[in-house]
Amino acid sequence: MKKLYKFTPYKSGKWQKSLYLCAHLVISMTTITTEQLYSLFLQYPKVVTDSRERTEFGIFFALKGETFDGNRFAQKALEAGCTYAVVDNPEVAQGNERMLLVPNVLEALQQLARHHRMQFNIPVIGITGTNGKTTTKELIAAVLMEKYNVLFTQGNLNNHIGVPLTLLRLTAEHNIAVVEMGANHPGEIADLVQLVCPTHGIITNIGKAHLEGFGSLEGIIETKGALYNYLREHKGYIFRNITNPYLSKIAGGTEEVTYALNELKAGVFGCVEKSAPFITLSWNSERFSSGAHTVKTQFIGSYNAENMLAAITFGLFFNVDPKLICHALETYEPHNNRSQYIKTARNEVIMDAYNANPASMDAALRNYSEMKLENKLLILGDMLELGETSIEEHQHVVDTAMKLGFENVILVGSNFGSTNAGTYTKLANLQMLKLYLEENELSNFAILIKGSHGIGLDQVITLL
């Protein structure tokens, strides 16, 4: 195992000289370079992308979107307390020494983040995958924080903007970084790994999601596989679930650390002892000379056991005491509508409405069918961004629910509305669901709520 290094990034002579460049000399240039911008960042390390956020001694980046242009708000950001504003509109920058002109603000942010990341010689763990990447990121961070000072992605800030913002939060106090990377289109992970420069990486799994952007499952595999490619090229470590056939096809060529449920050949082995409804997980590892351990978690859904096992594997690799690993998993509470157990006045609810795709929906239904609960009821919302296969995939979900014997099922959204759903209740949208629940009070049910975040199913909890 590679040694953990702790590196203070502000000691080299080059950057020390840049740090003390006079501000008026830096901003007198036509455009500011990454090195010059970095010297200012070291003095004002708070990065802001929302002009409404009151921040003293920070740098505002005037990002653009489909419906907004951050250049228009640069002056407001300065008035709110920012010391500088990075803009790419020369007219905005003209005559104001606190406006830093660059060719492209987003690229400037990304280049600054990569430059900053390269000043640190610490393990950087890159995480991607179709399902479970945010939960796995949270669990890995929780386990590693039992021993180290860990920087990790907040929420799901895992895209071309969120990843740079995460990297710019790195300080000399951090021992390890855990960075989540998401993708909706081909090539996105390849771009993000060039910013993150991971030393260790994990693809949680590969399945059908965002098919509208990727075009095919093969496109998803190629995009996610960019993480493995980078680690191979830079002699990093791949952490892999050996039971996933898609990952097996694209792995190899560098150091591997394996884990799996119910597979003794794995470096870290685990099995679900109970799921009624919370998971009790048993695990052990010959590779890391760890004995048998059992952990009672606050997670619902046996599919989360693989996420926990991944976190255990990282903990063992980085020499976290097994007892501390178990403590981290036992005390972690799921949040943000990811497999949350909620006891209302009238019902038991499993809220899993942050995201949904064919793979996660299938896993949720099969796991729920195995739970020993009375009066089960499903509220399923549309899976978004599936493109041409959308109706086919939604019909498959309906067929699966029928085969598993679910009788009380409410389907929400236009995609489910186009399926052949027998006696299941179909509702056009969230508003119709709210009206239905107001007119039909549900009591004494065990309810699984699953759907894409955009459907908004989490909003109905007060009606249950």
XYZ file of C-alpha atoms in Angstrom:
464
model
C 0.000 0.000 0.000
C 1.229 3.456 -0.803
C 2.201 5.674 2.079
C -0.093 8.500 3.061
C 1.517 11.871 2.505
C 0.555 15.191 3.949
C 1.814 18.055 1.834
C 1.704 21.793 2.451
C 1.224 23.398 -0.972
C 2.365 26.911 -0.296
C 6.093 26.545 0.304
C 7.703 26.359 -3.144
C 9.638 29.408 -4.210
C 7.702 29.829 -7.447
C 4.347 30.153 -5.718
C 5.759 32.216 -2.879
C 6.927 34.789 -5.408
C 3.574 34.721 -7.197
C 1.790 35.134 -3.879
C 3.351 38.514 -3.359
C 2.830 39.911 -6.840
C 1.267 43.314 -6.598
C -2.429 43.143 -7.418
C -2.273 46.097 -9.795
C 0.518 44.399 -11.766
C -1.466 41.140 -12.087
C -4.707 42.688 -13.227
C -3.092 45.126 -15.605
C -2.646 42.252 -18.063
C -5.105 41.843 -20.927
C -6.128 38.484 -19.469
C -5.009 36.827 -16.265
C -3.150 33.515 -16.409
C -3.825 30.453 -14.262
C -0.624 31.061 -12.312
C -1.549 34.676 -11.623
C -5.076 33.701 -10.643
C -3.681 31.043 -8.332
C -1.520 33.575 -6.511
C -4.682 35.558 -5.740
C -6.599 32.403 -4.795
C -3.982 31.605 -2.149
C -4.734 34.979 -0.554
C -8.516 34.747 -1.038
C -9.336 31.006 -1.084
C -13.107 31.355 -0.835
C -14.644 30.683 -4.282
C -18.155 31.936 -5.043
C -20.399 31.252 -8.054
C -23.591 32.849 -6.703
C -23.487 36.652 -6.546
C -26.186 36.616 -3.860
C -23.856 34.853 -1.426
C -22.281 37.411 0.880
C -18.610 36.533 1.068
C -15.787 38.696 2.314
C -12.344 38.238 0.758
C -13.447 35.713 -1.859
C -13.306 35.377 -5.643
C -16.496 35.326 -7.706
C -16.532 33.271 -10.912
C -19.065 34.623 -13.410
C -20.268 31.322 -14.857
C -22.768 31.136 -17.706
C -25.795 28.905 -18.129
C -28.566 28.410 -20.642
C -30.660 31.127 -19.035
C -28.133 33.362 -17.251
C -24.823 35.147 -17.716
C -22.755 35.546 -14.558
C -20.943 38.534 -16.053
C -24.082 40.553 -15.407
C -23.798 39.904 -11.683
C -20.062 40.414 -11.216
C -20.434 43.915 -9.826
C -23.075 42.732 -7.349
C -20.670 40.047 -6.153
C -18.021 42.672 -5.470
C -20.544 44.775 -3.607
C -21.501 41.689 -1.556
C -17.930 41.391 -0.303
C -15.916 39.503 -2.884
C -12.449 40.901 -3.460
C -12.269 39.928 -7.138
C -14.600 38.738 -9.895
C -13.442 36.510 -12.737
C -15.268 37.465 -15.956
C -14.966 36.745 -19.675
C -16.741 39.839 -20.994
C -14.163 42.585 -21.739
C -16.819 45.304 -21.440
C -17.578 44.225 -17.860
C -13.896 44.140 -16.945
C -12.995 47.469 -18.507
C -11.891 50.114 -16.040
C -12.271 47.968 -12.917
C -9.094 46.535 -11.401
C -11.090 44.048 -9.341
C -12.489 42.406 -12.488
C -10.160 39.624 -13.678
C -10.562 38.948 -17.390
C -10.153 35.410 -18.761
C -11.065 33.856 -22.135
C -13.619 31.497 -20.556
C -14.717 31.574 -16.901
C -15.633 27.883 -16.652
C -12.315 26.803 -18.134
C -10.493 29.205 -15.815
C -12.264 27.646 -12.813
C -11.387 24.137 -13.963
C -7.751 24.966 -14.709
C -7.400 26.672 -11.344
C -8.862 23.624 -9.605
C -6.529 21.204 -11.371
C -3.552 23.431 -10.644
C -4.518 23.536 -6.971
C -5.082 19.779 -6.780
C -1.606 19.127 -8.194
C -0.013 20.910 -5.250
C -1.062 18.033 -2.964
C 0.620 14.651 -2.721
C -2.198 12.838 -0.931
C -4.488 9.952 -1.904
C -7.364 11.191 -4.048
C -10.220 8.724 -4.459
C -12.368 9.111 -7.574
C -15.889 7.659 -7.518
C -18.331 7.174 -10.366
C -21.026 4.660 -11.352
C -24.631 4.315 -12.468
C -26.103 3.776 -9.020
C -24.899 4.249 -5.471
C -22.008 6.630 -6.087
C -23.254 9.341 -3.724
C -24.078 6.863 -0.952
C -20.749 5.094 -1.469
C -18.924 8.422 -1.353
C -20.628 9.308 1.920
C -19.826 5.919 3.452
C -16.187 5.913 2.339
C -15.769 9.391 3.797
C -17.474 8.352 7.048
C -15.179 5.338 7.438
C -11.980 7.225 6.586
C -12.899 10.102 8.908
C -12.558 7.689 11.802
C -8.788 8.114 11.312
C -8.094 10.930 8.834
C -9.040 14.484 7.951
C -11.037 13.887 4.777
C -12.204 16.272 2.069
C -15.231 14.869 0.256
C -17.820 16.019 -2.241
C -20.720 17.813 -0.587
C -24.137 16.604 -1.687
C -24.054 15.648 -5.347
C -21.765 18.416 -6.632
C -20.247 15.931 -9.037
C -20.303 17.663 -12.429
C -18.022 19.973 -14.437
C -18.703 22.783 -11.946
C -19.097 20.864 -8.698
C -15.878 18.877 -9.070
C -13.668 21.991 -9.410
C -15.408 23.588 -6.444
C -14.675 20.470 -4.395
C -11.008 20.428 -5.366
C -10.613 24.100 -4.476
C -11.636 23.255 -0.899
C -8.463 21.197 -0.436
C -6.158 22.516 2.281
C -2.910 21.437 3.874
C -4.961 19.931 6.727
C -6.497 17.205 4.559
C -4.999 13.706 4.490
C -7.306 12.174 1.857
C -9.813 13.474 -0.717
C -12.937 11.605 -1.882
C -14.342 13.091 -5.084
C -17.566 11.994 -6.759
C -17.859 12.286 -10.542
C -21.148 12.097 -12.426
C -21.921 11.982 -16.133
C -24.944 12.454 -18.377
C -23.136 12.399 -21.725
C -20.210 10.587 -23.381
C -16.739 11.758 -22.457
C -17.661 13.559 -19.228
C -15.760 11.238 -16.892
C -12.687 11.436 -19.119
C -12.772 15.213 -18.707
C -13.355 15.084 -14.950
C -10.535 12.636 -14.213
C -8.122 15.095 -15.818
C -9.159 17.575 -13.128
C -9.293 15.144 -10.213
C -6.154 13.153 -11.127
C -7.219 10.273 -8.841
C -4.727 7.913 -7.260
C -7.445 5.401 -6.301
C -10.827 4.839 -7.910
C -14.076 2.917 -7.837
C -16.907 2.444 -10.320
C -19.778 1.353 -8.084
C -21.639 -0.382 -10.910
C -22.792 0.069 -14.499
C -26.404 -0.017 -15.637
C -29.010 1.780 -17.709
C -29.306 5.457 -16.796
C -29.303 8.711 -18.781
C -29.692 6.671 -21.968
C -31.055 9.798 -23.621
C -27.587 11.328 -23.300
C -25.402 8.251 -23.744
C -27.389 6.556 -26.503
C -26.637 3.017 -25.355
C -25.357 0.870 -22.525
C -22.062 0.595 -24.405
C -21.773 4.379 -24.278
C -22.222 4.282 -20.513
C -19.564 1.587 -20.120
C -17.076 3.530 -22.232
C -17.719 6.776 -20.358
C -17.472 5.293 -16.857
C -14.473 3.223 -17.897
C -12.437 6.406 -18.351
C -11.731 6.234 -14.612
C -10.111 2.810 -15.000
C -8.169 4.062 -18.027
C -6.696 6.948 -16.060
C -5.716 4.721 -13.133
C -4.047 2.245 -15.495
C -2.068 5.006 -17.180
C -0.923 6.453 -13.851
C -0.416 3.170 -11.957
C -3.241 3.816 -9.530
C -5.454 1.430 -7.586
C -8.819 0.109 -8.820
C -11.364 -0.993 -6.203
C -13.781 -3.400 -7.890
C -16.874 -5.440 -7.138
C -15.916 -8.696 -8.834
C -19.513 -9.841 -9.251
C -20.328 -7.049 -11.718
C -19.774 -8.476 -15.237
C -19.478 -5.075 -16.923
C -16.676 -4.031 -14.592
C -14.850 -7.326 -15.075
C -14.667 -6.715 -18.836
C -12.985 -3.318 -18.540
C -10.766 -3.925 -15.486
C -7.170 -5.082 -15.295
C -3.825 -3.552 -16.089
C -3.116 -2.065 -12.664
C -3.301 -2.852 -8.952
C -6.754 -4.091 -7.888
C -8.503 -4.382 -4.561
C -11.637 -6.523 -4.805
C -14.790 -6.919 -2.762
C -18.119 -8.697 -3.194
C -21.187 -10.063 -1.517
C -21.389 -13.844 -1.292
C -18.129 -14.393 -3.188
C -15.315 -15.911 -1.175
C -12.700 -15.126 -3.851
C -13.039 -11.403 -3.153
C -10.391 -9.581 -1.155
C -13.170 -8.368 1.163
C -16.177 -10.663 1.531
C -19.623 -9.861 2.941
C -23.144 -11.198 3.277
C -26.471 -9.768 4.388
C -27.600 -11.477 7.592
C -30.864 -9.582 7.994
C -32.923 -6.984 6.142
C -36.024 -6.423 8.248
C -36.042 -3.639 7.344
C -32.533 -2.489 8.387
C -29.484 -4.290 7.064
C -27.241 -6.394 9.256
C -24.034 -7.068 7.355
C -21.339 -9.630 8.157
C -17.894 -9.216 6.625
C -14.314 -10.405 6.782
C -11.094 -10.227 4.782
C -8.189 -12.634 4.446
C -6.262 -10.139 2.324
C -6.229 -7.595 5.139
C -6.035 -10.215 7.912
C -9.322 -9.102 9.363
C -11.481 -11.469 11.338
C -15.258 -11.775 11.081
C -17.331 -8.728 11.958
C -21.048 -7.983 12.058
C -22.489 -4.507 11.744
C -26.098 -3.443 12.342
C -26.821 -0.465 10.111
C -29.533 2.111 9.641
C -29.771 1.310 5.921
C -32.760 -0.194 4.173
C -32.330 -2.178 0.967
C -29.909 -5.047 0.511
C -28.541 -3.267 -2.584
C -26.910 -0.816 -0.155
C -24.824 -3.658 1.263
C -22.442 -3.420 -1.704
C -21.971 0.290 -1.023
C -21.112 -0.481 2.592
C -18.740 -3.246 1.555
C -16.922 -0.810 -0.727
C -16.466 1.565 2.202
C -15.177 -1.286 4.365
C -12.640 -2.143 1.661
C -11.314 1.406 1.494
C -11.133 1.530 5.272
C -9.064 -1.658 5.447
C -6.789 -0.499 2.630
C -6.050 2.727 4.461
C -5.502 0.952 7.792
C -8.623 2.046 9.639
C -9.253 -0.218 12.625
C -12.087 -2.699 11.847
C -13.913 -1.661 15.026
C -13.868 1.960 13.853
C -15.106 0.866 10.422
C -18.069 -0.861 12.044
C -18.714 2.164 14.236
C -18.841 4.448 11.174
C -21.359 2.192 9.418
C -23.518 1.696 12.505
C -23.844 5.402 13.217
C -24.301 6.648 9.641
C -27.879 7.780 8.975
C -29.132 7.881 5.355
C -30.494 11.243 4.238
C -31.535 13.238 1.152
C -34.323 10.771 0.300
C -31.912 7.878 -0.270
C -33.410 4.735 1.282
C -34.661 6.681 4.285
C -36.958 4.978 6.751
C -39.646 7.365 7.949
C -42.283 6.489 10.531
C -45.291 8.772 10.074
C -48.405 8.991 12.228
C -50.217 6.470 10.022
C -47.664 4.559 7.922
C -44.148 3.236 7.552
C -42.392 4.820 4.578
C -39.204 3.961 2.727
C -38.327 7.150 0.848
C -36.025 6.431 -2.075
C -37.018 9.271 -4.367
C -33.711 10.979 -5.043
C -33.002 9.084 -8.242
C -34.344 6.226 -10.331
C -33.289 4.256 -13.379
C -34.072 0.709 -14.583
C -31.304 -0.905 -12.539
C -32.051 0.871 -9.267
C -35.807 0.459 -9.717
C -35.446 -3.285 -10.287
C -33.191 -3.644 -7.244
C -35.581 -1.664 -5.059
C -38.615 -3.712 -6.074
C -36.905 -7.062 -5.593
C -35.480 -6.056 -2.245
C -38.854 -4.723 -1.072
C -40.609 -7.923 -2.089
C -38.297 -9.857 0.231
C -38.975 -7.654 3.253
C -41.321 -9.140 5.830
C -43.739 -6.237 6.069
C -47.525 -6.142 6.162
C -49.777 -4.197 3.752
C -47.134 -3.201 1.225
C -47.864 -0.361 -1.154
C -45.746 1.078 -3.967
C -45.722 4.681 -5.164
C -43.541 4.721 -8.280
C -42.642 7.821 -10.268
C -41.311 8.101 -13.806
C -37.673 7.371 -14.557
C -36.353 10.338 -16.523
C -33.765 10.692 -19.313
C -34.219 7.218 -20.812
C -34.758 8.408 -24.385
C -36.274 6.062 -26.954
C -36.332 3.086 -24.572
C -38.377 4.923 -21.936
C -41.771 3.269 -22.444
C -40.155 -0.154 -22.791
C -38.234 0.283 -19.537
C -41.305 1.560 -17.670
C -43.321 -1.405 -18.915
C -40.576 -3.686 -17.634
C -40.910 -2.101 -14.168
C -44.670 -2.644 -14.205
C -44.224 -6.253 -15.333
C -41.671 -6.842 -12.570
C -44.012 -5.422 -9.934
C -46.750 -7.760 -11.128
C -44.472 -10.805 -11.164
C -43.336 -10.036 -7.630
C -46.959 -10.026 -6.492
C -47.451 -6.356 -5.605
C -51.145 -5.520 -5.615
C -51.299 -1.974 -4.219
C -49.385 0.159 -6.698
C -49.688 3.845 -7.631
C -47.870 4.928 -10.815
C -47.078 8.608 -11.312
C -46.066 10.286 -14.564
C -46.675 10.212 -18.293
C -44.232 7.380 -18.970
C -45.946 5.021 -16.545
C -49.224 6.357 -17.918
C -48.351 4.820 -21.288
C -47.854 1.325 -19.871
C -50.221 -1.617 -19.650
C -50.600 -1.682 -15.880
C -53.709 -3.731 -15.255
C -55.468 -2.704 -12.041
C -52.677 -0.409 -10.858
C -53.625 3.218 -10.234
C -52.192 5.694 -12.769
C -51.825 9.392 -11.997
C -50.567 11.953 -14.489
C -48.286 13.980 -12.229
C -47.356 15.012 -8.696
C -50.345 17.313 -8.360
C -52.725 14.468 -9.150
C -50.939 12.268 -6.623
C -51.351 14.896 -3.920
C -55.041 15.215 -4.709
C -55.431 11.425 -4.654
C -53.751 11.131 -1.238
C -55.872 13.956 0.166
C -59.059 12.180 -0.963
C -57.878 8.641 -0.084
C -56.196 8.660 3.319
C -53.686 5.831 3.576
C -53.253 4.126 6.941
C -51.369 1.110 8.248
C -49.360 0.631 5.063
C -45.672 -0.080 4.485
C -44.969 2.232 1.558
C -42.007 2.264 -0.817
C -41.653 5.554 -2.701
C -39.297 5.365 -5.671
C -38.843 7.696 -8.656
C -36.602 10.239 -10.306
C -35.945 13.387 -8.306
C -37.590 15.522 -10.976
C -40.974 13.919 -10.284
C -40.938 15.301 -6.724
C -42.357 12.307 -4.857
C -40.590 13.383 -1.668
C -43.151 16.186 -1.383
C -45.984 13.817 -0.444
C -44.561 12.608 2.868
C -46.765 15.049 4.805
C -49.825 13.377 3.252
C -48.849 9.951 4.514
